[in-house]
């Protein structure tokens, strides 16, 4: 993945611009995975969310869904604050904000795992299939983001980054925002329609 | 030995990863309370993923790249000479040759499978294979040739020629490039292993429900192809960034060689649409090993979903195959006609138009699938519309040879054949795009003949033209022109006889993908088989020529074709950084015969091959 900027010495063009374009293209490509899963969800289930057995309550946990969504959006704020902190050389704040993002990401993933454990549908039925696949693919992106944030955090603690040189931080934070934006589409499709 | 330790090391870490994955899967099953720890397809899938990671880490990802992520020093690749080809080498020229050799070998293997199929199909009844074996060989021939068609030109010539042609010293992400190549060997080896691990039943398209229910090596097929998708995506990403950022000074978009344009646009298709096949195969995998119901109608799934997602990629994939072929063909036509490329801007516009339309035509593969009828007209119309931009590209080719001083060397013969073959493939395509005729022709040998005309006729001919064209640059030696021409005429005649005749039983309803057929088709199939063997034997000539010339051929000049594009303005083969001094682009690459025009100068150093020098191929063609 694009965490580590290759330290090749190219004359002329600016390495950070090249890395940034590469990362954007990666998002462009990844977005089709999510778009196809989202389309599959509507192709198979229309606008339905199944009901809990013997009640007229929806089978998804609305409180939990809203809670993890808020947590993920908050983590984008901490990630952004962390990145700008490194840009301005405020390393201590940057360290704490990256750590906060990691913790919020882990809470989100824990929330998804709890939803999986308590779900009122199985993966063998169509809604379960799309629900587990979409949340699973998304959560695996969150977890890979957490791992990359962890690597960046360790390097940051060792003083690797400064105002001039913080592309790995920016790259991972861009990835984190991308994963958040995906959830902005997934959440209504899985919980609200 | 650097090469041996790298490859064996990668194999070792790969195997370690594989067994680690098996163990991990079984431990997880234990933790989640499953009664049986061993579930074949699930455990093998986890093993495959771990094994793949182990392999790329061992081959050089760890030492040359990943250590950096943990704040450690990376190692330099110390291999020299031929050993570079067996290591994690970041030089785009090495990687281009790695792809090219790998895919030519796969091409010959898959071609041999086609020969076996034609042995079985020479007569009705079953002589040589049983039905399962025929299915396995047919599926494998299909998927391996799709892989060759997708990656041989892009991976081989794309990597080799694009940085040279735009005056760059390497790709934008050299280490990503090396990583991408080293994902390829596991794909090939896994696919070639499928006949020994249960065979394949579902063809290269792998439609559910069969692909979900089959007991064959389908899971391995899916994993291998998903890995291959990754190759396409990462490769495409690298090309786009390279062309945008690493063009030499003065190399504006309107001076870009047409092959680079074609590669750039193909890369956009590959980057975006390849995720479609990734998702389609992933959903089959989840149904197979995860107990899900994407395609299980009884539980609310729908097999048509697969066809939509699959063809959403696999129609653009046709253009991932042929656009680079068009690029090579136009490139050759202009150099060997000694004339500017006719209607350059319209040709580029045509390529862009194809890219734009490619994403909205996929359901023409599904006219008989039972999808709603109201979808037929829009997909029919959109499909037929593609003939307009394709026609522009085609006319640019014709206009280029018109009144040109055509120099009929082997590469040019192949480029001319591309025009001829693709015209045939385009005409038969009309019958398949129109709903009424398609319903009759669906799943017959007419379809087989059609797509061989477009892909083999349009791209594989360009691939071989390109191999002869760039062979002196890549190896520093000249191939044997006489053998090259013999190869061309055998291939051209064998190909056209085989596949032209194949339309006829198709029109009469002979089904494809089936090892047996009614005996009234006996005679015509015997003719097709004999022509196919003739076509197959042409590659023996090719193989002999290339191997012999690579080791024993006469040394090639820097610019044997007196071509103007940048890759010929440096030595054969080029130095490590491509050019002795950075080129500055002054004019259009194709202004043959335009007085006083120059494509590039090298202001900082005089030590470069003069444009228009050389002339190793002998005779013909003035300026
Ligand atoms: Cu198509």
CSV table of N, CA, C and O and ligand atoms in Angstrom, one decimal, chain B residues 311 314-315 318 361-362 364-365, ligand 1:
chain,number,residue,atom,x,y,z
B,311,UNK,N,-19.6,-9.1,-16.2
B,311,UNK,CA,-19.4,-8.4,-17.5
B,311,UNK,C,-19.2,-7.0,-17.4
B,311,UNK,O,-18.7,-6.3,-18.4
B,314,UNK,N,-15.8,-7.5,-17.6
B,314,UNK,CA,-15.2,-8.3,-18.7
B,314,UNK,C,-15.5,-7.8,-20.1
B,314,UNK,O,-14.8,-8.1,-21.0
B,315,UNK,N,-16.5,-6.9,-20.2
B,315,UNK,CA,-16.5,-6.2,-21.5
B,315,UNK,C,-15.4,-5.2,-21.6
B,315,UNK,O,-14.6,-5.2,-22.6
B,318,UNK,N,-12.1,-6.5,-22.7
B,318,UNK,CA,-11.9,-6.7,-24.2
B,318,UNK,C,-11.0,-5.5,-24.7
B,318,UNK,O,-10.1,-5.7,-25.4
B,361,UNK,N,-21.9,-1.1,-21.9
B,361,UNK,CA,-22.4,-2.1,-22.9
B,361,UNK,C,-22.4,-3.5,-22.4
B,361,UNK,O,-22.7,-4.4,-23.2
B,362,UNK,N,-22.1,-3.7,-21.1
B,362,UNK,CA,-21.8,-5.1,-20.7
B,362,UNK,C,-22.9,-6.1,-20.9
B,362,UNK,O,-22.7,-7.3,-21.2
B,364,UNK,N,-24.7,-6.8,-23.3
B,364,UNK,CA,-24.9,-7.5,-24.6
B,364,UNK,C,-24.4,-9.0,-24.5
B,364,UNK,O,-24.6,-9.7,-25.4
B,365,UNK,N,-23.7,-9.3,-23.4
B,365,UNK,CA,-23.4,-10.7,-23.1
B,365,UNK,C,-24.5,-11.5,-22.5
B,365,UNK,O,-24.4,-12.6,-22.2
C,1,LIG,CU1,-18.7,-7.4,-24.6
